[in-house]
Amino acid sequence: MNILQISFHTAPMNNLGENDGGGLSVYVEAISKELAKEHSVHVITGEEAKNINKKNLKLVSFNLFSNQENIEEKRKYLDEFIDKTFQYVEENNIDVVHAHYWLSGLVAEKLKERYKIPFVFTSHSLGIFVQENNLGRISSEKEIFNVADKITASSKFEQDNLSNRYGVNVLKINTVTPGVSEKTFKTYKGGKKKNTILSVGRIQEQKGQLKILDIFKNLQYRVKDLELVFVGGPSGVDGEAYLVKIKNKIEDLKIEEDVHFLGSLSQKKLAKLMRRSKLLVHSAENETFGLVAVEAHRSGLPVISINQGPFKEIISNNKDGLVVQSFESIQVYDFIIKLFEDSEFESELSDNAVQNSLSFSWEHTSKALKKIYTDIII
């Protein structure tokens, strides 16, 4: 089977945490490597990247834009990308297409119209969550959902939103959870941990990192040697402005010496940081899954989140983390203080987190996708 993965706006296997590089890139890279064990996989992108040509796996960049350009700027290259994709498909015998994010979905739609190639669509993020409709995103998503042969949802939460808010026929939706790299994310018993709170994700308003600062300031009065570490760089049109807002508040709270920005990290370096930290705080309210929570759990790191959707499917309160309505809840402070002061509680949470993560694997994800591909090929 010849499989084409389309990731128009961001290049898998490029640096993570920079502009648009995040969970989508991890997902496409991981499934492509797994699928390439048995099938021929082509990954195409518009973002500048080094081409890769290994056995059964190709990454081809059309080098239309850099990773520093925002999504609106990248959108201008879509027609050119579609033309180049047509040419690529004509030169390669593609059986099935898997499009990632709505802009790639528009490309897959054109491919199906011209070449009758069936396609699977994975949104990774929904316009209804970010209200980013200045590019006609929500109407485009509805059109893609209508034309796609199959749609994958990463969680029951996403499936419900596709069905109830977009009107997608449930028979068209397959829930396929993402996985986690077993080689990269793991825990080491006896490893020394610091009093570190992590925030992992691209820096943009919808990720909500600003909400973490007040918690951290209040906890400093109770927990000694506490530090807050942000992983990820500015993303989107207002990413830089949001970073400035965060840094200004850090100055106002007088916590500059205890808050650190590491920017983009490789998966290997992120896993190492997770293993020596004590807590991951996830501040984005709307996401379709939450890959970072599973990666944290596999590293033995408990997670606190205000996400009332998929994180409730991943986290069990007071067993491997906590999901709350607001970071201002007294539950948050009680949980964190106990975590940092009670070593037995910390060890129990860590063990439960690892156990919970074992059901997520890229091998299972890829097997589920392979079945979907096979079913839609005429």
CSV table of N, CA and C in Angstrom, one decimal, residues 194-201 203 209 212-213 216 220 225-233 243 246-247 250-251 254-265 270 273 276-277:
chain,number,residue,atom,x,y,z
A,194,LYS,N,13.8,17.3,41.0
A,194,LYS,CA,13.8,18.6,41.6
A,194,LYS,C,12.4,19.1,41.8
A,195,ASN,N,12.2,20.2,42.6
A,195,ASN,CA,10.9,20.7,42.8
A,195,ASN,C,10.5,21.6,41.6
A,196,THR,N,10.3,20.9,40.5
A,196,THR,CA,10.1,21.6,39.2
A,196,THR,C,8.6,21.4,38.7
A,197,ILE,N,8.0,22.4,38.4
A,197,ILE,CA,6.7,22.4,37.7
A,197,ILE,C,6.9,22.7,36.2
A,198,LEU,N,6.4,21.8,35.4
A,198,LEU,CA,6.6,22.0,33.9
A,198,LEU,C,5.3,22.5,33.3
A,199,SER,N,5.5,23.3,32.2
A,199,SER,CA,4.4,23.7,31.3
A,199,SER,C,5.0,23.4,29.9
A,200,VAL,N,4.3,22.6,29.2
A,200,VAL,CA,4.8,22.2,27.9
A,200,VAL,C,3.8,22.5,26.8
A,201,GLY,N,4.2,23.3,25.8
A,201,GLY,CA,3.3,23.6,24.7
A,201,GLY,C,3.7,24.9,24.0
A,203,ILE,N,3.7,28.6,22.9
A,203,ILE,CA,3.3,29.7,23.7
A,203,ILE,C,2.3,30.6,22.8
A,209,GLN,N,-0.9,29.8,29.2
A,209,GLN,CA,0.2,29.7,30.2
A,209,GLN,C,0.2,30.7,31.2
A,212,ILE,N,-0.9,30.0,34.9
A,212,ILE,CA,-0.1,29.2,35.8
A,212,ILE,C,0.7,30.1,36.8
A,213,LEU,N,0.9,31.3,36.5
A,213,LEU,CA,1.8,32.2,37.3
A,213,LEU,C,1.4,32.4,38.7
A,216,PHE,N,1.9,29.4,40.9
A,216,PHE,CA,3.3,29.3,41.2
A,216,PHE,C,3.7,30.2,42.3
A,220,GLN,N,5.1,29.2,46.2
A,220,GLN,CA,6.4,29.5,46.7
A,220,GLN,C,6.5,29.8,48.2
A,225,ASP,N,12.6,25.9,47.2
A,225,ASP,CA,13.3,25.7,45.9
A,225,ASP,C,12.4,25.3,44.7
A,226,LEU,N,11.3,25.9,44.7
A,226,LEU,CA,10.3,25.7,43.6
A,226,LEU,C,10.7,26.4,42.3
A,227,GLU,N,10.6,25.7,41.2
A,227,GLU,CA,10.9,26.4,39.9
A,227,GLU,C,9.8,26.1,38.9
A,228,LEU,N,9.6,27.0,38.0
A,228,LEU,CA,8.6,26.8,36.9
A,228,LEU,C,9.4,26.9,35.6
A,229,VAL,N,9.2,25.8,34.8
A,229,VAL,CA,9.9,25.7,33.5
A,229,VAL,C,8.9,25.7,32.4
A,230,PHE,N,9.0,26.6,31.4
A,230,PHE,CA,8.2,26.6,30.2
A,230,PHE,C,9.0,26.0,29.1
A,231,VAL,N,8.4,25.0,28.4
A,231,VAL,CA,9.0,24.4,27.2
A,231,VAL,C,8.1,24.7,26.0
A,232,GLY,N,8.7,25.2,24.9
A,232,GLY,CA,8.0,25.6,23.7
A,232,GLY,C,8.2,27.1,23.4
A,233,GLY,N,8.1,27.4,22.1
A,233,GLY,CA,8.3,28.8,21.7
A,233,GLY,C,7.0,29.4,21.3
A,243,LEU,N,3.9,36.1,24.8
A,243,LEU,CA,5.1,35.8,25.5
A,243,LEU,C,5.6,37.0,26.3
A,246,ILE,N,3.4,37.4,29.3
A,246,ILE,CA,3.8,36.4,30.4
A,246,ILE,C,5.0,36.9,31.1
A,247,LYS,N,6.0,37.4,30.4
A,247,LYS,CA,7.2,37.9,31.0
A,247,LYS,C,6.9,39.2,31.9
A,250,ILE,N,5.5,38.0,35.1
A,250,ILE,CA,6.5,37.4,35.9
A,250,ILE,C,7.3,38.5,36.7
A,251,GLU,N,7.6,39.6,36.0
A,251,GLU,CA,8.3,40.7,36.6
A,251,GLU,C,7.4,41.4,37.7
A,254,LYS,N,7.5,39.4,40.7
A,254,LYS,CA,8.9,39.3,41.2
A,254,LYS,C,9.3,37.8,41.4
A,255,ILE,N,9.1,37.0,40.3
A,255,ILE,CA,9.5,35.6,40.3
A,255,ILE,C,10.5,35.3,39.2
A,256,GLU,N,11.2,36.3,38.7
A,256,GLU,CA,12.0,36.1,37.5
A,256,GLU,C,13.1,35.1,37.7
A,257,GLU,N,13.7,35.0,38.9
A,257,GLU,CA,14.8,34.1,39.2
A,257,GLU,C,14.3,32.6,39.2
A,258,ASP,N,13.0,32.4,39.3
A,258,ASP,CA,12.5,31.0,39.5
A,258,ASP,C,11.7,30.5,38.3
A,259,VAL,N,11.6,31.3,37.3
A,259,VAL,CA,10.8,30.9,36.1
A,259,VAL,C,11.8,30.9,34.9
A,260,HIS,N,11.8,29.8,34.2
A,260,HIS,CA,12.7,29.6,33.1
A,260,HIS,C,12.0,29.2,31.8
A,261,PHE,N,12.5,29.7,30.7
A,261,PHE,CA,12.0,29.4,29.3
A,261,PHE,C,13.0,28.7,28.5
A,262,LEU,N,12.8,27.4,28.2
A,262,LEU,CA,13.7,26.6,27.5
A,262,LEU,C,13.5,26.6,26.0
A,263,GLY,N,12.4,27.1,25.5
A,263,GLY,CA,12.1,27.1,24.1
A,263,GLY,C,11.9,25.7,23.6
A,264,SER,N,12.2,25.5,22.3
A,264,SER,CA,12.0,24.2,21.7
A,264,SER,C,13.0,23.1,22.2
A,265,LEU,N,12.4,21.9,22.5
A,265,LEU,CA,13.3,20.8,23.0
A,265,LEU,C,12.9,19.6,22.1
A,270,LEU,N,13.0,16.5,26.2
A,270,LEU,CA,11.8,16.7,27.0
A,270,LEU,C,11.6,15.6,28.0
A,273,LEU,N,13.7,15.9,31.0
A,273,LEU,CA,13.2,16.9,31.9
A,273,LEU,C,12.0,16.5,32.6
A,276,ARG,N,12.9,14.3,35.7
A,276,ARG,CA,13.5,15.0,36.9
A,276,ARG,C,12.5,16.0,37.5
A,277,SER,N,11.3,16.1,36.9
A,277,SER,CA,10.3,17.1,37.4
A,277,SER,C,9.3,16.4,38.3
